[in-house]
Amino acid sequence: MGRAQPVTPDAAGADRCGALGCHYTSSRAAERFRHAIIFLVAPLTRRRLLRAVPALGLGAAALHATVPHSHGTAAAAEHEGAHAAGDGAPAAAGHGGHAGFRGGEVDHRANGFDPHEIIRDFDWGTTSKLPDGRTLREWTLAAAEQEVEIAPGVTFAAWSYNGRIPGPTLRAKEGERLRIRFVNGGRHPHTIHFHGIHTAPADGVLGLGAGEIAPGASTVYEFDALPFGLHLYHCHVRPLAEHIAKGLYGAFIIDPKDARPKADELLMVMNGFDTNYDRANELYAANTIGFAYAERPIRVKRGELVRLYLVNVLEYDLINSFHLHGNFFHYFPTGTSTKPVEFTDTVMMCQGQRGILEMRFPHLGKYMFHAHQSEFTELGWMGFFEVVD
Ligand SMILES: [Cu+2]
């Protein structure tokens, strides 16, 4: 391990990293909205990153040096630590011959969330009865700013709902009354815009209802759970792309009155991270952490019905996709019908599109899933199902 690089004050009073080629300065000089620090030997796009990813994997140290990344406010110490950890660490080989960010592990505890928990974590809120006998279901969501380690050694100055990305997977039953209290704990105005059928004031956009919610302020969104299906929510404050790309989004499921058949239910929100704020993503994932489900496959049972709620919130890329190996699935676009429209192994989605996939695995073993844009796959958006008895 090498020693930490010195951080020295520059003429403008900012802390500047002494590492060769590192343009890092502390938050004192950093532009306030982005609070992003770019560490690069040259302007690096994801295409350059892809060329740098060796066929057999990319270690955390190499990744740190290669991926443009951001540091949060007053992150000089963290930055030093990252350099120190990076020096001389070997690049570990990925398994299976595909490129990966191997050789290190994301600290899910420090992040405050784990994609392996998010995948089966459905938040039913708290319920009570309204005078008319209907169920009222309630949640509180708070926006916050936090550092998230999105790949080993790569941190991103994120914005989150309830400390996780994606935010809580809100789940209700068709026709219930829903009440969501929103508290803005961030330093920028935010909202929650829900997809679904509701009145204009509940839409969570500028000029309607409470409009944009100022830092420290709160509001309540209330509407009926309609229609049944798989929906999403996200912040709708301008610049919209950045408010979404920072991490303010989540899935929102409304179960039909006649419940779907029992299944092993999973959630994947396909996302990406623009770590150098050039409006192109450097890292891709389902549920935020690249390669999380490759490092530790998702266990499912042979012959059991698996229901995957799949949402695309990817910003900056026009399309995303999901492809399953060794199997086919029934596809229910937006989940608004209980009859599938397609039996396929690949589905393509624009931002905001979502759907339910149902499958049973007839054979034991590991089955890959990934974006069928190979570039996204190589930059994190892939994993495995591990079929067991
Ligand atoms: Cu926002």
Short mmCIF file of C-alpha atoms and ligand atoms in Angstrom, two decimals:
data_model
loop_
_atom_site.label_atom_id
_atom_site.label_comp_id
_atom_site.label_asym_id
_atom_site.label_seq_id
_atom_site.Cartn_x
_atom_site.Cartn_y
_atom_site.Cartn_z
CA MET A 1 0.00 0.00 0.00
CA GLY A 2 1.36 3.39 -0.85
CA ARG A 3 1.18 6.47 1.29
CA ALA A 4 -1.59 9.01 1.12
CA GLN A 5 -1.02 11.84 -1.31
CA PRO A 6 -0.49 15.24 0.29
CA VAL A 7 -3.30 17.76 0.19
CA THR A 8 -2.01 21.34 0.05
CA PRO A 9 -3.83 24.66 -0.05
CA ASP A 10 -3.69 26.33 -3.46
CA ALA A 11 -3.68 30.05 -4.18
CA ALA A 12 -7.48 30.19 -4.06
CA GLY A 13 -7.47 28.63 -0.63
CA ALA A 14 -8.77 25.27 -1.82
CA ASP A 15 -7.27 21.98 -0.77
CA ARG A 16 -5.69 20.42 -3.80
CA CYS A 17 -4.67 16.80 -4.07
CA GLY A 18 -0.98 16.27 -4.81
CA ALA A 19 -1.50 13.09 -6.81
CA LEU A 20 -0.17 13.17 -10.34
CA GLY A 21 -2.84 14.32 -12.73
CA CYS A 22 -5.47 14.70 -10.02
CA HIS A 23 -7.50 17.88 -10.31
CA TYR A 24 -9.16 17.30 -6.97
CA THR A 25 -10.01 20.31 -4.86
CA SER A 26 -12.09 20.34 -1.71
CA SER A 27 -15.62 21.63 -1.43
CA ARG A 28 -14.35 25.11 -0.56
CA ALA A 29 -13.57 25.66 -4.20
CA ALA A 30 -15.93 23.14 -5.70
CA GLU A 31 -18.95 24.31 -7.61
CA ARG A 32 -21.80 23.98 -5.16
CA PHE A 33 -24.50 22.12 -7.03
CA ARG A 34 -22.38 19.33 -8.32
CA HIS A 35 -20.01 19.15 -5.38
CA ALA A 36 -18.16 16.85 -7.67
CA ILE A 37 -14.45 16.43 -7.91
CA ILE A 38 -12.97 15.00 -11.03
CA PHE A 39 -9.89 12.86 -10.77
CA LEU A 40 -8.47 12.27 -14.18
CA VAL A 41 -5.33 12.13 -16.17
CA ALA A 42 -7.36 13.25 -19.17
CA PRO A 43 -11.06 13.85 -19.78
CA LEU A 44 -12.33 10.30 -19.50
CA THR A 45 -15.57 9.11 -20.95
CA ARG A 46 -17.12 5.73 -20.37
CA ARG A 47 -15.89 4.72 -23.82
CA ARG A 48 -12.33 5.34 -22.70
CA LEU A 49 -13.11 3.45 -19.53
CA LEU A 50 -14.36 0.50 -21.53
CA ARG A 51 -11.13 0.41 -23.48
CA ALA A 52 -9.28 0.39 -20.17
CA VAL A 53 -11.24 -2.53 -18.75
CA PRO A 54 -9.18 -5.66 -19.32
CA ALA A 55 -11.00 -8.74 -20.54
CA LEU A 56 -10.47 -10.59 -17.29
CA GLY A 57 -11.57 -7.93 -14.87
CA LEU A 58 -10.63 -4.68 -13.26
CA GLY A 59 -9.50 -4.42 -9.68
CA ALA A 60 -10.77 -1.83 -7.26
CA ALA A 61 -7.45 -0.01 -7.37
CA ALA A 62 -7.43 0.15 -11.12
CA LEU A 63 -11.05 1.18 -11.08
CA HIS A 64 -10.39 4.04 -8.72
CA ALA A 65 -7.66 5.32 -10.96
CA THR A 66 -9.68 4.86 -14.12
CA VAL A 67 -13.24 5.86 -13.33
CA PRO A 68 -13.95 9.54 -13.05
CA HIS A 69 -15.47 9.91 -9.62
CA SER A 70 -16.91 12.43 -7.29
CA HIS A 71 -16.17 13.27 -3.71
CA GLY A 72 -18.61 14.79 -1.32
CA THR A 73 -18.08 17.89 0.71
CA ALA A 74 -14.91 18.01 2.81
CA ALA A 75 -13.80 14.74 1.34
CA ALA A 76 -10.07 15.37 1.34
CA ALA A 77 -9.38 12.72 3.96
CA GLU A 78 -11.50 10.17 2.14
CA HIS A 79 -9.75 11.06 -1.09
CA GLU A 80 -6.36 10.50 0.48
CA GLY A 81 -7.50 7.19 1.85
CA ALA A 82 -8.75 6.10 -1.52
CA HIS A 83 -5.41 6.86 -3.11
CA ALA A 84 -3.57 5.05 -0.36
CA ALA A 85 -5.80 2.01 -0.72
CA GLY A 86 -5.36 2.07 -4.44
CA ASP A 87 -1.61 2.13 -4.68
CA GLY A 88 -0.12 -1.16 -5.66
CA ALA A 89 -3.22 -3.25 -5.07
CA PRO A 90 -3.43 -6.03 -7.63
CA ALA A 91 -6.23 -6.14 -10.15
CA ALA A 92 -8.10 -9.35 -9.44
CA ALA A 93 -9.40 -11.44 -12.28
CA GLY A 94 -13.13 -11.56 -12.78
CA HIS A 95 -14.80 -14.93 -13.03
CA GLY A 96 -16.34 -16.28 -16.16
CA GLY A 97 -14.19 -14.20 -18.49
CA HIS A 98 -16.37 -11.09 -18.43
CA ALA A 99 -15.14 -7.70 -17.43
CA GLY A 100 -15.88 -6.68 -13.87
CA PHE A 101 -14.90 -4.32 -11.11
CA ARG A 102 -13.23 -7.12 -9.19
CA GLY A 103 -10.73 -7.05 -6.42
CA GLY A 104 -12.69 -5.11 -3.84
CA GLU A 105 -16.01 -5.00 -2.12
CA VAL A 106 -18.51 -2.25 -1.70
CA ASP A 107 -19.18 -1.44 1.96
CA HIS A 108 -22.96 -1.86 1.98
CA ARG A 109 -23.11 -1.07 5.70
CA ALA A 110 -21.43 2.27 5.19
CA ASN A 111 -23.82 2.96 2.32
CA GLY A 112 -26.73 2.17 4.63
CA PHE A 113 -28.35 -0.21 2.16
CA ASP A 114 -27.59 -3.48 0.42
CA PRO A 115 -28.86 -4.44 -3.04
CA HIS A 116 -29.29 -8.00 -1.75
CA GLU A 117 -31.83 -6.70 0.77
CA ILE A 118 -33.44 -4.15 -1.52
CA ILE A 119 -34.26 -6.87 -4.02
CA ARG A 120 -36.84 -8.49 -1.69
CA ASP A 121 -37.75 -5.48 0.47
CA PHE A 122 -41.33 -4.29 -0.11
CA ASP A 123 -42.55 -1.44 2.09
CA TRP A 124 -46.26 -1.77 2.91
CA GLY A 125 -46.24 1.34 5.15
CA THR A 126 -48.68 1.61 8.05
CA THR A 127 -52.42 1.21 7.72
CA SER A 128 -55.59 2.46 9.36
CA LYS A 129 -59.27 2.53 8.45
CA LEU A 130 -61.00 5.56 6.96
CA PRO A 131 -64.62 6.41 8.00
CA ASP A 132 -65.85 4.90 4.72
CA GLY A 133 -64.17 1.60 5.60
CA ARG A 134 -61.36 1.93 3.07
CA THR A 135 -57.75 1.33 4.05
CA LEU A 136 -55.49 4.34 4.44
CA ARG A 137 -51.84 3.44 3.85
CA GLU A 138 -49.13 5.89 4.93
CA TRP A 139 -45.41 6.41 4.54
CA THR A 140 -42.87 9.12 5.27
CA LEU A 141 -40.12 9.73 2.75
CA ALA A 142 -37.21 12.06 3.44
CA ALA A 143 -34.76 13.35 0.86
CA ALA A 144 -31.14 13.46 1.98
CA GLU A 145 -27.64 13.92 0.62
CA GLN A 146 -25.17 11.10 1.12
CA GLU A 147 -22.01 9.55 -0.21
CA VAL A 148 -22.65 6.18 -1.84
CA GLU A 149 -19.94 3.73 -2.81
CA ILE A 150 -21.37 2.56 -6.15
CA ALA A 151 -18.45 0.27 -7.06
CA PRO A 152 -15.41 -0.75 -5.02
CA GLY A 153 -13.52 2.45 -4.20
CA VAL A 154 -15.81 4.69 -6.26
CA THR A 155 -17.99 7.09 -4.32
CA PHE A 156 -20.78 9.25 -5.66
CA ALA A 157 -22.27 12.34 -4.03
CA ALA A 158 -25.84 11.06 -4.18
CA TRP A 159 -29.29 12.25 -3.21
CA SER A 160 -31.62 9.65 -1.77
CA TYR A 161 -35.08 8.99 -0.40
CA ASN A 162 -34.85 7.43 3.09
CA GLY A 163 -31.13 6.82 2.78
CA ARG A 164 -31.23 4.30 -0.01
CA ILE A 165 -31.09 4.13 -3.80
CA PRO A 166 -33.55 3.19 -5.12
CA GLY A 167 -35.85 4.61 -2.43
CA PRO A 168 -38.29 2.37 -0.56
CA THR A 169 -40.39 0.09 -2.76
CA LEU A 170 -43.83 1.36 -1.80
CA ARG A 171 -46.49 -1.30 -2.04
CA ALA A 172 -50.26 -1.03 -1.78
CA LYS A 173 -53.47 -2.70 -2.91
CA GLU A 174 -55.68 -1.42 -5.68
CA GLY A 175 -58.23 1.16 -4.47
CA GLU A 176 -56.61 1.99 -1.13
CA ARG A 177 -56.09 5.60 -0.09
CA LEU A 178 -52.39 6.47 -0.01
CA ARG A 179 -50.80 9.27 1.99
CA ILE A 180 -47.11 10.01 1.61
CA ARG A 181 -45.50 12.63 3.81
CA PHE A 182 -42.42 14.09 2.16
CA VAL A 183 -39.69 15.85 4.15
CA ASN A 184 -36.93 17.58 2.25
CA GLY A 185 -33.72 17.07 4.22
CA GLY A 186 -31.53 18.09 1.29
CA ARG A 187 -30.02 21.46 0.34
CA HIS A 188 -31.98 21.81 -2.90
CA PRO A 189 -35.73 21.90 -3.60
CA HIS A 190 -37.18 18.46 -4.28
CA THR A 191 -40.54 16.78 -4.81
CA ILE A 192 -42.01 13.33 -5.23
CA HIS A 193 -43.78 12.84 -8.52
CA PHE A 194 -45.75 9.60 -8.57
CA HIS A 195 -46.74 7.76 -11.71
CA GLY A 196 -50.37 6.64 -11.49
CA ILE A 197 -53.80 8.22 -11.63
CA HIS A 198 -54.26 11.20 -9.29
CA THR A 199 -55.34 14.84 -9.08
CA ALA A 200 -53.14 17.67 -10.35
CA PRO A 201 -52.16 19.02 -6.88
CA ALA A 202 -50.75 15.59 -5.96
CA ASP A 203 -48.51 15.50 -9.03
CA GLY A 204 -45.32 16.78 -7.38
CA VAL A 205 -44.30 19.31 -10.02
CA LEU A 206 -43.62 23.05 -10.05
CA GLY A 207 -46.76 25.20 -9.96
CA LEU A 208 -49.18 22.47 -8.87
CA GLY A 209 -50.21 21.83 -5.28
CA ALA A 210 -47.32 22.46 -2.93
CA GLY A 211 -44.97 22.67 -5.93
CA GLU A 212 -41.28 22.37 -5.24
CA ILE A 213 -40.55 21.66 -1.58
CA ALA A 214 -37.83 23.90 -0.14
CA PRO A 215 -34.97 22.52 1.96
CA GLY A 216 -36.29 21.82 5.46
CA ALA A 217 -39.93 21.98 4.34
CA SER A 218 -42.43 19.15 3.98
CA THR A 219 -45.69 18.30 2.27
CA VAL A 220 -48.20 15.48 1.93
CA TYR A 221 -49.18 13.74 -1.30
CA GLU A 222 -52.48 11.90 -1.14
CA PHE A 223 -54.28 9.87 -3.81
CA ASP A 224 -55.94 6.56 -4.53
CA ALA A 225 -53.95 3.47 -5.49
CA LEU A 226 -54.76 3.32 -9.20
CA PRO A 227 -54.28 1.62 -11.56
CA PHE A 228 -52.90 -1.69 -10.34
CA GLY A 229 -49.49 -2.37 -11.78
CA LEU A 230 -45.85 -1.49 -11.42
CA HIS A 231 -45.15 2.22 -11.25
CA LEU A 232 -42.40 4.50 -10.05
CA TYR A 233 -41.82 7.77 -8.28
CA HIS A 234 -39.08 10.32 -8.63
CA CYS A 235 -38.17 13.91 -7.92
CA HIS A 236 -39.49 16.32 -10.56
CA VAL A 237 -37.44 19.44 -9.91
CA ARG A 238 -35.37 21.01 -12.66
CA PRO A 239 -32.76 20.29 -13.89
CA LEU A 240 -34.78 17.10 -13.99
CA ALA A 241 -32.11 14.83 -15.42
CA GLU A 242 -29.74 15.66 -12.60
CA HIS A 243 -32.33 15.37 -9.84
CA ILE A 244 -33.13 11.87 -11.10
CA ALA A 245 -29.56 10.85 -11.87
CA LYS A 246 -28.48 11.80 -8.34
CA GLY A 247 -30.70 9.00 -7.01
CA LEU A 248 -34.14 10.41 -6.17
CA TYR A 249 -36.38 7.61 -7.43
CA GLY A 250 -38.02 4.37 -6.38
CA ALA A 251 -40.56 1.74 -7.36
CA PHE A 252 -44.25 1.85 -6.50
CA ILE A 253 -46.32 -1.34 -6.76
CA ILE A 254 -50.10 -1.55 -6.67
CA ASP A 255 -51.36 -5.11 -6.34
CA PRO A 256 -54.58 -6.02 -8.15
CA LYS A 257 -57.67 -6.68 -5.99
CA ASP A 258 -57.46 -10.31 -7.03
CA ALA A 259 -53.89 -10.95 -5.94
CA ARG A 260 -51.35 -12.39 -8.34
CA PRO A 261 -50.33 -16.01 -7.72
CA LYS A 262 -47.85 -16.56 -4.90
CA ALA A 263 -44.27 -16.18 -6.08
CA ASP A 264 -40.73 -15.38 -5.04
CA GLU A 265 -40.90 -11.65 -5.73
CA LEU A 266 -37.92 -9.54 -6.70
CA LEU A 267 -37.39 -5.88 -7.53
CA MET A 268 -34.78 -4.42 -9.85
CA VAL A 269 -34.52 -0.72 -10.62
CA MET A 270 -32.14 -0.30 -13.53
CA ASN A 271 -29.97 2.77 -13.01
CA GLY A 272 -26.63 4.33 -13.77
CA PHE A 273 -24.23 6.92 -12.44
CA ASP A 274 -22.61 9.85 -14.17
CA THR A 275 -19.57 10.11 -11.95
CA ASN A 276 -17.91 13.01 -13.78
CA TYR A 277 -21.05 15.01 -14.62
CA ASP A 278 -20.54 14.90 -18.37
CA ARG A 279 -24.15 13.71 -18.89
CA ALA A 280 -23.04 10.18 -19.74
CA ASN A 281 -22.96 7.29 -17.31
CA GLU A 282 -19.73 5.66 -16.23
CA LEU A 283 -21.38 2.89 -14.21
CA TYR A 284 -24.56 0.85 -14.69
CA ALA A 285 -26.48 -1.41 -12.35
CA ALA A 286 -29.73 -2.85 -11.17
CA ASN A 287 -30.34 -1.52 -7.65
CA THR A 288 -27.33 0.79 -7.76
CA ILE A 289 -24.29 -1.38 -7.06
CA GLY A 290 -22.62 -2.60 -10.24
CA PHE A 291 -21.97 -6.36 -10.40
CA ALA A 292 -23.57 -6.88 -6.94
CA TYR A 293 -25.58 -9.86 -8.21
CA ALA A 294 -22.57 -11.25 -10.07
CA GLU A 295 -20.42 -11.20 -6.94
CA ARG A 296 -23.28 -12.81 -5.00
CA PRO A 297 -25.94 -14.40 -7.26
CA ILE A 298 -29.65 -14.17 -6.47
CA ARG A 299 -30.79 -17.56 -5.18
CA VAL A 300 -34.07 -18.88 -6.54
CA LYS A 301 -35.68 -22.31 -6.34
CA ARG A 302 -35.99 -24.70 -9.23
CA GLY A 303 -39.56 -24.83 -10.53
CA GLU A 304 -40.79 -22.01 -8.29
CA LEU A 305 -42.56 -19.03 -9.82
CA VAL A 306 -40.25 -16.00 -9.79
CA ARG A 307 -41.84 -12.60 -10.30
CA LEU A 308 -39.47 -9.79 -11.14
CA TYR A 309 -40.65 -6.18 -10.90
CA LEU A 310 -38.37 -4.37 -13.35
CA VAL A 311 -38.19 -0.56 -13.61
CA ASN A 312 -35.94 1.55 -15.80
CA VAL A 313 -34.94 4.97 -14.43
CA LEU A 314 -31.64 5.19 -16.30
CA GLU A 315 -30.83 8.81 -17.14
CA TYR A 316 -28.71 10.01 -20.10
CA ASP A 317 -29.09 6.79 -22.15
CA LEU A 318 -32.16 6.48 -24.36
CA ILE A 319 -32.82 2.82 -23.73
CA ASN A 320 -32.03 0.05 -21.33
CA SER A 321 -32.83 -3.64 -21.43
CA PHE A 322 -32.97 -6.90 -19.54
CA HIS A 323 -31.88 -10.19 -21.04
CA LEU A 324 -32.12 -13.58 -19.32
CA HIS A 325 -29.91 -16.54 -20.14
CA GLY A 326 -31.11 -20.13 -20.34
CA ASN A 327 -34.75 -19.31 -19.86
CA PHE A 328 -37.75 -17.30 -21.07
CA PHE A 329 -40.23 -15.18 -19.15
CA HIS A 330 -43.81 -13.98 -19.51
CA TYR A 331 -43.93 -10.20 -19.79
CA PHE A 332 -46.63 -7.90 -18.36
CA PRO A 333 -45.86 -4.32 -19.50
CA THR A 334 -46.49 -1.81 -16.65
CA GLY A 335 -48.08 -4.74 -14.80
CA THR A 336 -51.52 -3.36 -15.61
CA SER A 337 -52.88 -6.67 -16.86
CA THR A 338 -52.74 -10.13 -15.35
CA LYS A 339 -52.39 -11.58 -18.84
CA PRO A 340 -48.91 -11.53 -20.33
CA VAL A 341 -48.37 -10.03 -23.76
CA GLU A 342 -45.16 -11.76 -24.63
CA PHE A 343 -43.04 -14.84 -23.94
CA THR A 344 -39.46 -13.76 -24.48
CA ASP A 345 -35.96 -13.58 -23.07
CA THR A 346 -35.30 -9.88 -23.68
CA VAL A 347 -37.23 -6.71 -22.96
CA MET A 348 -36.29 -3.14 -23.88
CA MET A 349 -37.30 -0.05 -21.91
CA CYS A 350 -37.13 3.74 -22.20
CA GLN A 351 -36.74 5.76 -18.98
CA GLY A 352 -39.93 5.43 -16.92
CA GLN A 353 -40.97 2.19 -18.58
CA ARG A 354 -41.41 -0.83 -16.36
CA GLY A 355 -42.93 -4.26 -16.39
CA ILE A 356 -43.40 -7.52 -14.56
CA LEU A 357 -41.51 -10.64 -15.63
CA GLU A 358 -42.61 -14.10 -14.53
CA MET A 359 -40.43 -17.16 -14.95
CA ARG A 360 -39.69 -20.61 -13.60
CA PHE A 361 -36.23 -22.13 -13.87
CA PRO A 362 -36.38 -25.78 -14.95
CA HIS A 363 -32.67 -26.44 -14.47
CA LEU A 364 -30.18 -26.01 -11.65
CA GLY A 365 -27.16 -23.77 -12.00
CA LYS A 366 -26.22 -20.17 -12.65
CA TYR A 367 -28.04 -18.11 -15.24
CA MET A 368 -26.79 -14.71 -16.24
CA PHE A 369 -28.98 -11.65 -16.70
CA HIS A 370 -27.80 -8.34 -18.09
CA ALA A 371 -28.55 -5.37 -20.27
CA HIS A 372 -28.27 -6.45 -23.87
CA GLN A 373 -26.37 -3.27 -24.55
CA SER A 374 -23.00 -4.97 -24.04
CA GLU A 375 -21.45 -1.69 -23.01
CA PHE A 376 -23.80 -1.38 -20.01
CA THR A 377 -23.06 -5.00 -19.11
CA GLU A 378 -19.34 -4.39 -19.03
CA LEU A 379 -19.84 -1.32 -16.85
CA GLY A 380 -21.77 -3.09 -14.12
CA TRP A 381 -25.28 -4.01 -15.27
CA MET A 382 -25.15 -7.79 -15.04
CA GLY A 383 -25.66 -10.55 -12.51
CA PHE A 384 -26.68 -14.17 -12.02
CA PHE A 385 -29.60 -16.17 -10.75
CA GLU A 386 -28.44 -19.25 -8.92
CA VAL A 387 -31.07 -21.98 -9.19
CA VAL A 388 -31.09 -24.42 -6.27
CA ASP A 389 -33.38 -27.12 -4.84
CU CU B 1 -34.89 16.87 -6.62
#
